[in-house]
PDB file of C-alpha atoms and ligand atoms in Angstrom:
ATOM      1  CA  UNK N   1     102.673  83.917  85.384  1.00 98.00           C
ATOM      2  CA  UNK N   2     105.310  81.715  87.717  1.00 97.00           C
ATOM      3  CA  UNK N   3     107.405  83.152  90.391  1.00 97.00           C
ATOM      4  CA  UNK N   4     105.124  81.058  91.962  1.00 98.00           C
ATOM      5  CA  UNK N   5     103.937  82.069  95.749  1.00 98.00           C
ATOM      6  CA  UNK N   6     101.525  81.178  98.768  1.00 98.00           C
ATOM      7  CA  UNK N   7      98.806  82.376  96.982  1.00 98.00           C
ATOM      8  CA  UNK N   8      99.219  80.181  93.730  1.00 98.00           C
ATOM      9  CA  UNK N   9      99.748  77.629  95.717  1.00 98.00           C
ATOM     10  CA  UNK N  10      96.736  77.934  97.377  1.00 98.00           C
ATOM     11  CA  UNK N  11      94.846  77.867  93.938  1.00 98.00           C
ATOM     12  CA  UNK N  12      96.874  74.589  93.319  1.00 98.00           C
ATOM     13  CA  UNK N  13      95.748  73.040  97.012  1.00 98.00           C
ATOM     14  CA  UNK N  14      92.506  73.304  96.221  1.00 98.00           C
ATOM     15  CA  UNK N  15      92.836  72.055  92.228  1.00 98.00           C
ATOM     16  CA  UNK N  16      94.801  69.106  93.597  1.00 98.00           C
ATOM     17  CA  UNK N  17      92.011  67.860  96.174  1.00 98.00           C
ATOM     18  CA  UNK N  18      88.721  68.841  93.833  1.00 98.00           C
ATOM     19  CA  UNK N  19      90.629  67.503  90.764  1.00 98.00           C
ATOM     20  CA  UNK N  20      91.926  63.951  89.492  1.00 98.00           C
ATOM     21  CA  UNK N  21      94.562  65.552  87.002  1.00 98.00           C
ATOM     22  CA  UNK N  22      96.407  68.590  87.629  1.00 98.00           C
ATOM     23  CA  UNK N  23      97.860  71.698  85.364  1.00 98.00           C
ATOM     24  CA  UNK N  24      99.722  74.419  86.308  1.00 98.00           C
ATOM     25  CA  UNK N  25     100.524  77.052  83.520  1.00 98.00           C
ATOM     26  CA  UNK N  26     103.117  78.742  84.081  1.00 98.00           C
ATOM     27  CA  UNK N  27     103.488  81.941  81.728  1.00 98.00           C
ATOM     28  CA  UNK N  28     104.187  85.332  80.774  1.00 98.00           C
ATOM     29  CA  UNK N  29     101.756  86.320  78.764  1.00 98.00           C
ATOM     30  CA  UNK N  30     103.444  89.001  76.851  1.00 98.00           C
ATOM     31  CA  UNK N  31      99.809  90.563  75.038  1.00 98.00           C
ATOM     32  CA  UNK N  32      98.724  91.303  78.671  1.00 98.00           C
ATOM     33  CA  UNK N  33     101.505  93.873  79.226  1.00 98.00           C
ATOM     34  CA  UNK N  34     101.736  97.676  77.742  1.00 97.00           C
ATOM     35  CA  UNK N  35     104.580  99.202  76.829  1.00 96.00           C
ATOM     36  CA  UNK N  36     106.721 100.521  79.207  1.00 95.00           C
ATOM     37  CA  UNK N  37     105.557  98.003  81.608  1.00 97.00           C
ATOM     38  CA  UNK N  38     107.595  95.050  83.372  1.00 96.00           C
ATOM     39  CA  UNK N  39     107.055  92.789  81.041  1.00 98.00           C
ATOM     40  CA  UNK N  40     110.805  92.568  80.420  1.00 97.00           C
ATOM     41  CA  UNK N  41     111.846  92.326  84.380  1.00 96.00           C
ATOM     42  CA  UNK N  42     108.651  90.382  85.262  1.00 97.00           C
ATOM     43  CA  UNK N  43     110.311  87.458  87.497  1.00 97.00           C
ATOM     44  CA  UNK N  44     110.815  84.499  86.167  1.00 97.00           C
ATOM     45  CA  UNK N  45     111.932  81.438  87.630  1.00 97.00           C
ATOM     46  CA  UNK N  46     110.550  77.826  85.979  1.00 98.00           C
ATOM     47  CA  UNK N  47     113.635  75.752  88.290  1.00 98.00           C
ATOM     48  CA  UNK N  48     112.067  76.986  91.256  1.00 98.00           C
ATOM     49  CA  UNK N  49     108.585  76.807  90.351  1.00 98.00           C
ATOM     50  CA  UNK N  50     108.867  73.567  89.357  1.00 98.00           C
ATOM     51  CA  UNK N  51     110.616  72.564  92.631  1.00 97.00           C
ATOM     52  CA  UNK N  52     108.099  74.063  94.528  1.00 97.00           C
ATOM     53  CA  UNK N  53     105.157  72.280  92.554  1.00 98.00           C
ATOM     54  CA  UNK N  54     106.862  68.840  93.273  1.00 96.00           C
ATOM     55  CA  UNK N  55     105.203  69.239  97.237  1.00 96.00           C
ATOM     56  CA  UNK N  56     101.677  69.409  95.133  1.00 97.00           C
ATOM     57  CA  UNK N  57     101.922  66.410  93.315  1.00 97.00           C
ATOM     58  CA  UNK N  58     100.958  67.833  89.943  1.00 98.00           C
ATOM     59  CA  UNK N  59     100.339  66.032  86.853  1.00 98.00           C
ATOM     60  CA  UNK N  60     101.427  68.343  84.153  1.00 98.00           C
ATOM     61  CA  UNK N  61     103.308  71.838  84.399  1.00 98.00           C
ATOM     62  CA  UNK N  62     102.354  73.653  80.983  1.00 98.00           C
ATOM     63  CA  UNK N  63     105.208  76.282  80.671  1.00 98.00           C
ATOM     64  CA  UNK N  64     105.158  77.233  76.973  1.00 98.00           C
ATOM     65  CA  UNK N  65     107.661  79.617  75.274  1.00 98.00           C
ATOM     66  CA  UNK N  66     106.060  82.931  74.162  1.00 98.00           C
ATOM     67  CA  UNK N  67     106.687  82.616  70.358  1.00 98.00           C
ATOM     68  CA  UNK N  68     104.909  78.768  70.838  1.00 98.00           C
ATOM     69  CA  UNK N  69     101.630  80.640  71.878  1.00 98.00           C
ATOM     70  CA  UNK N  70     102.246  83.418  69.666  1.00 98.00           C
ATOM     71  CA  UNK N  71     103.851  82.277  66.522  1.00 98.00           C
ATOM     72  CA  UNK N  72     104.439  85.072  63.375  1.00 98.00           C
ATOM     73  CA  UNK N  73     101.021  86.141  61.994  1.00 98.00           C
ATOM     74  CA  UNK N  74      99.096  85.541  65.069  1.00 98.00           C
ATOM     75  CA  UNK N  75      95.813  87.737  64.862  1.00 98.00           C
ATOM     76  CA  UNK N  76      93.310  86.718  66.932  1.00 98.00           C
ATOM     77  CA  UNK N  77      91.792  88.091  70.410  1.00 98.00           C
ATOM     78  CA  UNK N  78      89.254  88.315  72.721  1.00 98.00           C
ATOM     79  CA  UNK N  79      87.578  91.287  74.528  1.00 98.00           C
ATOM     80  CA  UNK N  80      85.334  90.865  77.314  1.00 98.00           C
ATOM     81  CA  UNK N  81      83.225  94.466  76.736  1.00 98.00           C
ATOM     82  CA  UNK N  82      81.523  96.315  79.502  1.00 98.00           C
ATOM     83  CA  UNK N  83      84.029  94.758  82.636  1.00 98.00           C
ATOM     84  CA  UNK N  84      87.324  95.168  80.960  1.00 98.00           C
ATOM     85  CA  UNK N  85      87.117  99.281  80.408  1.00 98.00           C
ATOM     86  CA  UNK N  86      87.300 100.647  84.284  1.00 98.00           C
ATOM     87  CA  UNK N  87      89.667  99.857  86.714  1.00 98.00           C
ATOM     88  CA  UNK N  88      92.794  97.712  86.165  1.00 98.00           C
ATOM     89  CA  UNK N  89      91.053  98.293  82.429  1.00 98.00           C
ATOM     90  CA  UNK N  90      91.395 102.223  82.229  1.00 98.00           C
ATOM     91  CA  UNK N  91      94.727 102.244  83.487  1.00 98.00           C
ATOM     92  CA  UNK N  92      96.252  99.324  81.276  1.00 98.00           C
ATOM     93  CA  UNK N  93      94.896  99.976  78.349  1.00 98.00           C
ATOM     94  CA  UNK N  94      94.542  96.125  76.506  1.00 98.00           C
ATOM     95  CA  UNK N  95      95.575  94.339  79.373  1.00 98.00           C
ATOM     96  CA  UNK N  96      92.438  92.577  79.667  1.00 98.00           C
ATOM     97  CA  UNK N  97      92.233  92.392  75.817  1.00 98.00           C
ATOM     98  CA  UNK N  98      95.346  89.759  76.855  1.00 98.00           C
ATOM     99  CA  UNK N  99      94.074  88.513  79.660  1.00 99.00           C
ATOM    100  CA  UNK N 100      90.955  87.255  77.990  1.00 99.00           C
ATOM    101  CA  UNK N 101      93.275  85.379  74.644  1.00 99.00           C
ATOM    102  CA  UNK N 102      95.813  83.542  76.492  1.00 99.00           C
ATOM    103  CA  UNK N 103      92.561  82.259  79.298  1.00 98.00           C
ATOM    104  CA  UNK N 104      90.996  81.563  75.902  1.00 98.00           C
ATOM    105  CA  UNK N 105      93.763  79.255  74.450  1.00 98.00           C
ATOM    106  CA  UNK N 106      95.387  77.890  77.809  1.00 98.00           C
ATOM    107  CA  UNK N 107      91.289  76.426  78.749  1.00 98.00           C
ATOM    108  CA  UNK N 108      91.183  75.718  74.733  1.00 98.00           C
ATOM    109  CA  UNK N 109      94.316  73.533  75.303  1.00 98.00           C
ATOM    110  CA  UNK N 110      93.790  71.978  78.482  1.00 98.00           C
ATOM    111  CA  UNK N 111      90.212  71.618  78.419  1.00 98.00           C
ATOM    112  CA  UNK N 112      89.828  71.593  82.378  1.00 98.00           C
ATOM    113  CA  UNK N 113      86.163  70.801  84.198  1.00 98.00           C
ATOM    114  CA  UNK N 114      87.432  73.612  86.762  1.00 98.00           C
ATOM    115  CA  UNK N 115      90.022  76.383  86.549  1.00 99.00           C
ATOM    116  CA  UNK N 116      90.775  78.433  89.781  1.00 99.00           C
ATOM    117  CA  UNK N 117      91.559  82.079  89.961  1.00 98.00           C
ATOM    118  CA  UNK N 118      92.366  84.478  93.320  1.00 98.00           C
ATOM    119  CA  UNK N 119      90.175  87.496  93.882  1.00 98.00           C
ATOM    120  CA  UNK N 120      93.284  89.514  94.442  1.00 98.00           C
ATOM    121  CA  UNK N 121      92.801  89.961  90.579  1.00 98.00           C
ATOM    122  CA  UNK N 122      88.597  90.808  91.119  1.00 98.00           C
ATOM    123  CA  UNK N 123      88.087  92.343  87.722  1.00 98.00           C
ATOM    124  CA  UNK N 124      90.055  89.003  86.105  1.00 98.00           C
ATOM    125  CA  UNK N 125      87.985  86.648  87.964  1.00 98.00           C
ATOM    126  CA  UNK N 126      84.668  88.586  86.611  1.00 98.00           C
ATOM    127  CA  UNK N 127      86.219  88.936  83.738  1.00 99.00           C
ATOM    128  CA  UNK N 128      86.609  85.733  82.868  1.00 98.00           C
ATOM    129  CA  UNK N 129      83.302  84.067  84.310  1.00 98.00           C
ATOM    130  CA  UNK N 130      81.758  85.992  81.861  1.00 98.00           C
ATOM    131  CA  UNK N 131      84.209  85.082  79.043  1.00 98.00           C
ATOM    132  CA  UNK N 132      83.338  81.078  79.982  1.00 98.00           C
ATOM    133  CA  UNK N 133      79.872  81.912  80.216  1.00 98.00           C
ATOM    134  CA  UNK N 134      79.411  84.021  76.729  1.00 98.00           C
ATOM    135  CA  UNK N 135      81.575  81.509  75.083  1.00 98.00           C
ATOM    136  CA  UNK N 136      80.333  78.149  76.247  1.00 98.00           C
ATOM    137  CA  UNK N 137      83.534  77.217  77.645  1.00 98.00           C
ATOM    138  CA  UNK N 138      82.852  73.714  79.439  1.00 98.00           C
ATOM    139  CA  UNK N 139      84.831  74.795  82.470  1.00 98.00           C
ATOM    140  CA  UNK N 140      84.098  75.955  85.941  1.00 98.00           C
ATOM    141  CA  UNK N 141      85.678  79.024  87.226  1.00 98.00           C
ATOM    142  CA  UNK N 142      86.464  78.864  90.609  1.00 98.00           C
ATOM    143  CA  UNK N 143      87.161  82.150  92.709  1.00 98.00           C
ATOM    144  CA  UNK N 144      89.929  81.712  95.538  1.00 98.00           C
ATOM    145  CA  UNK N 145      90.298  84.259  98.606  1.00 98.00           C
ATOM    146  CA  UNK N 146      92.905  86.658  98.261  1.00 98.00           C
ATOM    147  CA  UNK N 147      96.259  85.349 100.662  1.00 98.00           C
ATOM    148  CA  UNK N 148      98.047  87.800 102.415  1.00 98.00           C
ATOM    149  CA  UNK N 149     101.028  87.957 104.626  1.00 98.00           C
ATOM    150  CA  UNK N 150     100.724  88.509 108.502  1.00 98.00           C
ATOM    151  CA  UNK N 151     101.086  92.086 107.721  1.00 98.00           C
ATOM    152  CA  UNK N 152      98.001  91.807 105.484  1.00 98.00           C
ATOM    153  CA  UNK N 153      99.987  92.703 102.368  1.00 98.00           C
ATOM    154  CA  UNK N 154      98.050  91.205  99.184  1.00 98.00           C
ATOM    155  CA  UNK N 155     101.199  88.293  98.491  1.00 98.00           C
ATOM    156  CA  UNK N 156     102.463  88.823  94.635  1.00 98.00           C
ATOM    157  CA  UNK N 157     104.853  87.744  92.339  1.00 97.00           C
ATOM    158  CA  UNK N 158     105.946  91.848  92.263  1.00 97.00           C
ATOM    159  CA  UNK N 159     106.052  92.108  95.981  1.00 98.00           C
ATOM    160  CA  UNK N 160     109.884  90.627  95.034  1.00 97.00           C
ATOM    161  CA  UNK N 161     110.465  94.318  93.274  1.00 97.00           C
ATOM    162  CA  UNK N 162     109.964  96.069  96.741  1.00 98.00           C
ATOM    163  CA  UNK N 163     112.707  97.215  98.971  1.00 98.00           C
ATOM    164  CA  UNK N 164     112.158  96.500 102.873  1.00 98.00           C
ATOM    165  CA  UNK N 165     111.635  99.918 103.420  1.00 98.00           C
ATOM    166  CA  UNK N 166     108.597  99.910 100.578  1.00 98.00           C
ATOM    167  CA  UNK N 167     106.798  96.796 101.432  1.00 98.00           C
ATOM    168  CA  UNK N 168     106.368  98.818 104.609  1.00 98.00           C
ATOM    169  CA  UNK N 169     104.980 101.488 102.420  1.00 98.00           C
ATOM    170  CA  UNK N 170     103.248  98.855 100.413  1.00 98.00           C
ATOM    171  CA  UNK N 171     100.704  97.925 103.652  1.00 98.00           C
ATOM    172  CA  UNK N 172      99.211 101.101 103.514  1.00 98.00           C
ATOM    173  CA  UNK N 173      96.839 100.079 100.425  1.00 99.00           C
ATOM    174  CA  UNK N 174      95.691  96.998 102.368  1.00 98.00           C
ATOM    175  CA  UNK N 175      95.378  99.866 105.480  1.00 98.00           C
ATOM    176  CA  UNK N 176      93.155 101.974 103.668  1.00 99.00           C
ATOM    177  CA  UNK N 177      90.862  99.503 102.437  1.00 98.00           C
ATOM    178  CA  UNK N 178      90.158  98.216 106.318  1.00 98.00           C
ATOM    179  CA  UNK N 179      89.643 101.725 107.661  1.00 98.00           C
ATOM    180  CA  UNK N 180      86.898 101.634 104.193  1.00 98.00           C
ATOM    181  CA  UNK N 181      85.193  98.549 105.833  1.00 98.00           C
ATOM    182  CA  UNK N 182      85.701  99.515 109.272  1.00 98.00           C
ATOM    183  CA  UNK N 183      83.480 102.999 107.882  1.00 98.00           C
ATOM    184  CA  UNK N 184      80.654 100.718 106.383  1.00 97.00           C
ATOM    185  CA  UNK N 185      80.728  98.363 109.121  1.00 97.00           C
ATOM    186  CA  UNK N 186      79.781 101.626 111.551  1.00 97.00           C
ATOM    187  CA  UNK N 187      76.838 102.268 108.720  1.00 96.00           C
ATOM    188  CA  UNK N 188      78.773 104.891 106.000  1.00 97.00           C
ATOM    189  CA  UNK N 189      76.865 104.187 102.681  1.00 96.00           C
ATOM    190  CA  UNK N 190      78.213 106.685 100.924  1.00 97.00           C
ATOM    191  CA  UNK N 191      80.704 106.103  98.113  1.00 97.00           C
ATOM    192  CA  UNK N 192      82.468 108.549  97.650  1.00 97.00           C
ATOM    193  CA  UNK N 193      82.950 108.806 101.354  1.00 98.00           C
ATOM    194  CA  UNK N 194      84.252 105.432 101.154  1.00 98.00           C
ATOM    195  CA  UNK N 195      86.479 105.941  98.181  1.00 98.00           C
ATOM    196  CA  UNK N 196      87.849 109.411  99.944  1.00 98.00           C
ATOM    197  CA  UNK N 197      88.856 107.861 102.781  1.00 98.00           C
ATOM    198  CA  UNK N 198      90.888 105.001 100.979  1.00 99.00           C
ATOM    199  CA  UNK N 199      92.493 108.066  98.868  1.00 98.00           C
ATOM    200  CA  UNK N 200      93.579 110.161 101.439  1.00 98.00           C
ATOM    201  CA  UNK N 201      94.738 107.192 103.838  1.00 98.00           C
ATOM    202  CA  UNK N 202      97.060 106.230 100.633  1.00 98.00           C
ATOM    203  CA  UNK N 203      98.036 110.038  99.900  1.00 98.00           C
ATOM    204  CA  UNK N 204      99.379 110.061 103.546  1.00 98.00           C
ATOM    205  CA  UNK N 205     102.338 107.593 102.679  1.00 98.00           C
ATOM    206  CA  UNK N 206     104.714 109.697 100.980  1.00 98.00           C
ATOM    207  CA  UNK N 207     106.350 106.206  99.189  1.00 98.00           C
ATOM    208  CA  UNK N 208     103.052 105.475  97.697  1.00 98.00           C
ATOM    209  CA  UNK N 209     101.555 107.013  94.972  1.00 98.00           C
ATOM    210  CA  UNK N 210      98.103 106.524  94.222  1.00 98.00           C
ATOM    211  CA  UNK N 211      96.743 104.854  90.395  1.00 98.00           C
ATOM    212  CA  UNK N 212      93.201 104.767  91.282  1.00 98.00           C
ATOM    213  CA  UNK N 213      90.134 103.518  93.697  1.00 98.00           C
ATOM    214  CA  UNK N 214      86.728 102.705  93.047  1.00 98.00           C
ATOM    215  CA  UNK N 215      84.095 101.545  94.339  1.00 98.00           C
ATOM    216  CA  UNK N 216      81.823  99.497  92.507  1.00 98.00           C
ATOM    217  CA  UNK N 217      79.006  96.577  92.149  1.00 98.00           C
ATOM    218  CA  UNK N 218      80.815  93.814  92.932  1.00 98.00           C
ATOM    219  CA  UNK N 219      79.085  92.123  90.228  1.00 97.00           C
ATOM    220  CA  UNK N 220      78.573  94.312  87.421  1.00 98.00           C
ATOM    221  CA  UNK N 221      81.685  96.732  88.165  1.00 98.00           C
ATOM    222  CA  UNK N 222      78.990  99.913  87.505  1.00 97.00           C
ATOM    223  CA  UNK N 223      80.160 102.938  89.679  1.00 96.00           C
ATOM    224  CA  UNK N 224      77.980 103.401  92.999  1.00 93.00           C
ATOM    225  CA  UNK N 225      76.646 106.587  94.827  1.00 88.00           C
ATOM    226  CA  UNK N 226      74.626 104.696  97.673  1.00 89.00           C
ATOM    227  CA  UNK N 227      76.160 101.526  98.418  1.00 95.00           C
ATOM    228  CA  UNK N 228      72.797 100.063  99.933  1.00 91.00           C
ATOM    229  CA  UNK N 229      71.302  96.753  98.540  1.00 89.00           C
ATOM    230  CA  UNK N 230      74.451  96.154  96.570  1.00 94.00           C
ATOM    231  CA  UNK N 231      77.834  94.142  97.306  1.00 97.00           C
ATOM    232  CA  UNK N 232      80.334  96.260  96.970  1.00 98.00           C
ATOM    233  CA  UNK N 233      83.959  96.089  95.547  1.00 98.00           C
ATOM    234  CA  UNK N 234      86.283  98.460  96.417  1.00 98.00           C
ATOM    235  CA  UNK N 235      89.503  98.181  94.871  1.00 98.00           C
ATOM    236  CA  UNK N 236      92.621  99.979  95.098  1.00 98.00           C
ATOM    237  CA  UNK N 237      95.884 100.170  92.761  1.00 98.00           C
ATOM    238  CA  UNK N 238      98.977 102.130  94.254  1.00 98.00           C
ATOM    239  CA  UNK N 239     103.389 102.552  92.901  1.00 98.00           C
ATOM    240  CA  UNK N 240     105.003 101.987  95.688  1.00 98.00           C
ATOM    241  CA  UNK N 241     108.501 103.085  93.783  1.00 97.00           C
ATOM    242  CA  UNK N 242     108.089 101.278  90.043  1.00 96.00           C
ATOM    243  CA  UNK N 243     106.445  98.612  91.541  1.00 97.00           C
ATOM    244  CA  UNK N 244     102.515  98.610  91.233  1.00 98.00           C
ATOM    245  CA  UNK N 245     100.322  96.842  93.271  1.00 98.00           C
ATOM    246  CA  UNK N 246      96.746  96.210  93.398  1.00 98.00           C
ATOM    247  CA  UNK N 247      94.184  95.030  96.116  1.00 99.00           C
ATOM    248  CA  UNK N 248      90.679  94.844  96.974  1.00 98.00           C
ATOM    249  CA  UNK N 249      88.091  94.254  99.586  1.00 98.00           C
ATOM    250  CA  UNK N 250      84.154  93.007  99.539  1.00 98.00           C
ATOM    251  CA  UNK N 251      81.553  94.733 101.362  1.00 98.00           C
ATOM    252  CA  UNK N 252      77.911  93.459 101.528  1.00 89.00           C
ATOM    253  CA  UNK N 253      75.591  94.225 104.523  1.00 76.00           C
ATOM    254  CA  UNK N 254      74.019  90.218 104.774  1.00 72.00           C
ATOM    255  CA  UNK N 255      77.733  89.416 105.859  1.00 54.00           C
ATOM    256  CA  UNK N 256      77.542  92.473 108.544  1.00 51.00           C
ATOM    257  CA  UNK N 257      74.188  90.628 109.572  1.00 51.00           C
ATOM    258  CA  UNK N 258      76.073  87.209 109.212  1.00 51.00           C
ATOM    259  CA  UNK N 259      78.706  88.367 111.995  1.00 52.00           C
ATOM    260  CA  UNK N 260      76.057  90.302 114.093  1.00 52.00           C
ATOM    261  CA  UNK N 261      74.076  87.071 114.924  1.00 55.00           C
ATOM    262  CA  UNK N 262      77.558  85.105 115.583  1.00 53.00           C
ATOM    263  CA  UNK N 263      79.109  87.475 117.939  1.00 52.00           C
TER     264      UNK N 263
HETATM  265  N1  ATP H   1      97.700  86.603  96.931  1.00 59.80           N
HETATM  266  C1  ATP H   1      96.962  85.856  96.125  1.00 59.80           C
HETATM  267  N2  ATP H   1      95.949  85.126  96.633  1.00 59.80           N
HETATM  268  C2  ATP H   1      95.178  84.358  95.822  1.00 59.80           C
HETATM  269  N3  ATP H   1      95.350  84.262  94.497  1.00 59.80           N
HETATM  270  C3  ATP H   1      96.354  84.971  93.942  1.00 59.80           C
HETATM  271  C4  ATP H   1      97.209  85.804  94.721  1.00 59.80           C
HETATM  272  N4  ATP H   1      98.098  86.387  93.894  1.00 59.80           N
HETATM  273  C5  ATP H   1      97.820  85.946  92.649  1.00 59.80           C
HETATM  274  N5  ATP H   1      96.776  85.091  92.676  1.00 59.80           N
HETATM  275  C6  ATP H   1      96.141  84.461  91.529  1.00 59.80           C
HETATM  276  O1  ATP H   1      97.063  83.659  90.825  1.00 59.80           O
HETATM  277  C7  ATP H   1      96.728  83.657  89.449  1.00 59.80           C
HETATM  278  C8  ATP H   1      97.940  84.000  88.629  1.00 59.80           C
HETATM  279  O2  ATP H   1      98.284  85.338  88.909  1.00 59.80           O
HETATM  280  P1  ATP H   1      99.670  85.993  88.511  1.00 59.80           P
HETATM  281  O3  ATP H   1     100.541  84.993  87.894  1.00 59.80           O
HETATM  282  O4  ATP H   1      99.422  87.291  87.846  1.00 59.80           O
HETATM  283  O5  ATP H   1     100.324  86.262  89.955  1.00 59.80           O
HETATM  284  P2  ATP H   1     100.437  87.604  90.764  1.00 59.80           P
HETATM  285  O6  ATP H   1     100.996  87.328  92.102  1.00 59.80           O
HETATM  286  O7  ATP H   1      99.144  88.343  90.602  1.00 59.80           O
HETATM  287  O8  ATP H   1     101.560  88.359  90.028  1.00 59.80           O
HETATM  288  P3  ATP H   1     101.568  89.915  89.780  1.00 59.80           P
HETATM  289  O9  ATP H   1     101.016  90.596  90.979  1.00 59.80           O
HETATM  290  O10 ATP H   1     102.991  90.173  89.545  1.00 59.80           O
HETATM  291  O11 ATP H   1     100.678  90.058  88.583  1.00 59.80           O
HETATM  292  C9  ATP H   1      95.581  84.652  89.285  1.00 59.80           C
HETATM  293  O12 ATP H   1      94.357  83.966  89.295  1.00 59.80           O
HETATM  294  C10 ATP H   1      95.713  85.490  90.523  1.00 59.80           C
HETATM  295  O13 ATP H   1      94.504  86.100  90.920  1.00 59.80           O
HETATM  296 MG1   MG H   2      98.939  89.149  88.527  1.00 59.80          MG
END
């Protein structure tokens, strides 16, 4: 959606070196957004983005105007059923419903071999490898890891809403997810352990307020009890003021085993 940052960038890094042509699409998709969300303050910025795209030697920046995309009488969109209800789902009700027609028509348009996504936006990424696979889509979804600042703050395009004194606020949901993994590491299994511990390390930071946490199958996004023999998604959203953010970590017990035999 533009107001481009280190972590789209990193999604075009990796385009430009797997990739012979290049696209960047850069919009606002307006049918994502409920109302009474920021779809009207969203940041926007094209002369920037643009200058910042000229370092990545793109081929084509696809920037559209919203009424191009969307033109009187439009009437058609997609649902992805079964991942798009929980989550980022049950508290924006038809975001994903928006999410899943402007992927539709931007990979309908472009017809890309590859399209890369971050897992900052899990539920999207799953989301949408289902939506390629159930719809025959000739394109590759690639999933690209979440970039954060040195503070570990999940870099977005609303981070620019916060305040200095909030984006010190804001590192608590990043916080609250590492004391979660630090828990598993030490052999909790229990979810709503897990999930109760992200809560009330959020509910301690007066300037946040808490939207939701769960803690899923990665994969499937079904809720969990015991978290063995699955990998696990836990995923936070948080206001920090008006501004909401949303972050996530991974959990699976062959990685634990993984680092075990390295250190
Ligand atoms: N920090 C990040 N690391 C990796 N990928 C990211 C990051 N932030 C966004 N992306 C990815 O960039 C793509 C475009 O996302 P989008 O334009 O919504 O940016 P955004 O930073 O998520 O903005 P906002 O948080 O305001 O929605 C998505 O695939 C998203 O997952
Ligand atoms: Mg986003």
């Amino acid at each position: 959606m533009g107001a481009l940052h280190e972590g789209h960038l990193s999604l075009v890094r990796e385009a430009r070196q797997m990739c012979d042509i290049v696209v960047v699409s850069v919009f606002v998709n307006p049918t994502q957004f409920g109302p009474g969300e920021d779809y009207d303050r969203y940041p926007r910025d094209l002369t920037k983005d643009t200058a910042l795209l000229t370092d990545y030697n793109v081929d084509y920046i696809f920037a559209p105007p919203a009424e191009e995309i969307y033109p009187k009488g439009y009437s058609t969109y997609v649902t992805v059923d079964g991942l798009s209800e929980q989550l980022e789902g049950a508290s924006r009700p038809g975001h994903f419903r928006g999410v899943g027609t402007i992927v539709t028509m931007l990979l309908n348009i472009v017809r890309p071999d590859f399209a890369f996504f971050g897992q900052k936006d899990a539920q999207q990424a799953l989301i949408i490898k289902r939506l390629v696979r159930d719809l025959a889509f000739d394109t590759e979804i690639l999933v690209l890891p979440t970039v954060r600042e040195d503070s570990g703050l999940a870099i977005s395009s609303r981070n620019a809403f916060l305040s200095d004194s909030e984006r010190e606020a804001a590192l608590v949901i990043r916080r609250a997810l590492v004391k979660a993994r630090d828990a598993y590491k030490e052999g909790e299994r229990s979810a709503s352990k897990l999930n109760e511990l992200v809560r009330s390390t959020i509910d301690a930071e007066p300037r946040a307020k808490l939207d939701y946490v769960s803690v899923t199958d990665a994969e499937t996004l079904q809720k969990l009890d015991k978290l063995d023999e699955h990998t696990v998604l836990i995923a936070a959203a948080a206001f920090i003021g008006r501004t909401r953010l949303i972050d996530n970590i991974v959990l699976n017990s062959s990685a634990k085993r993984k680092e075990a035999v390295k250190a």
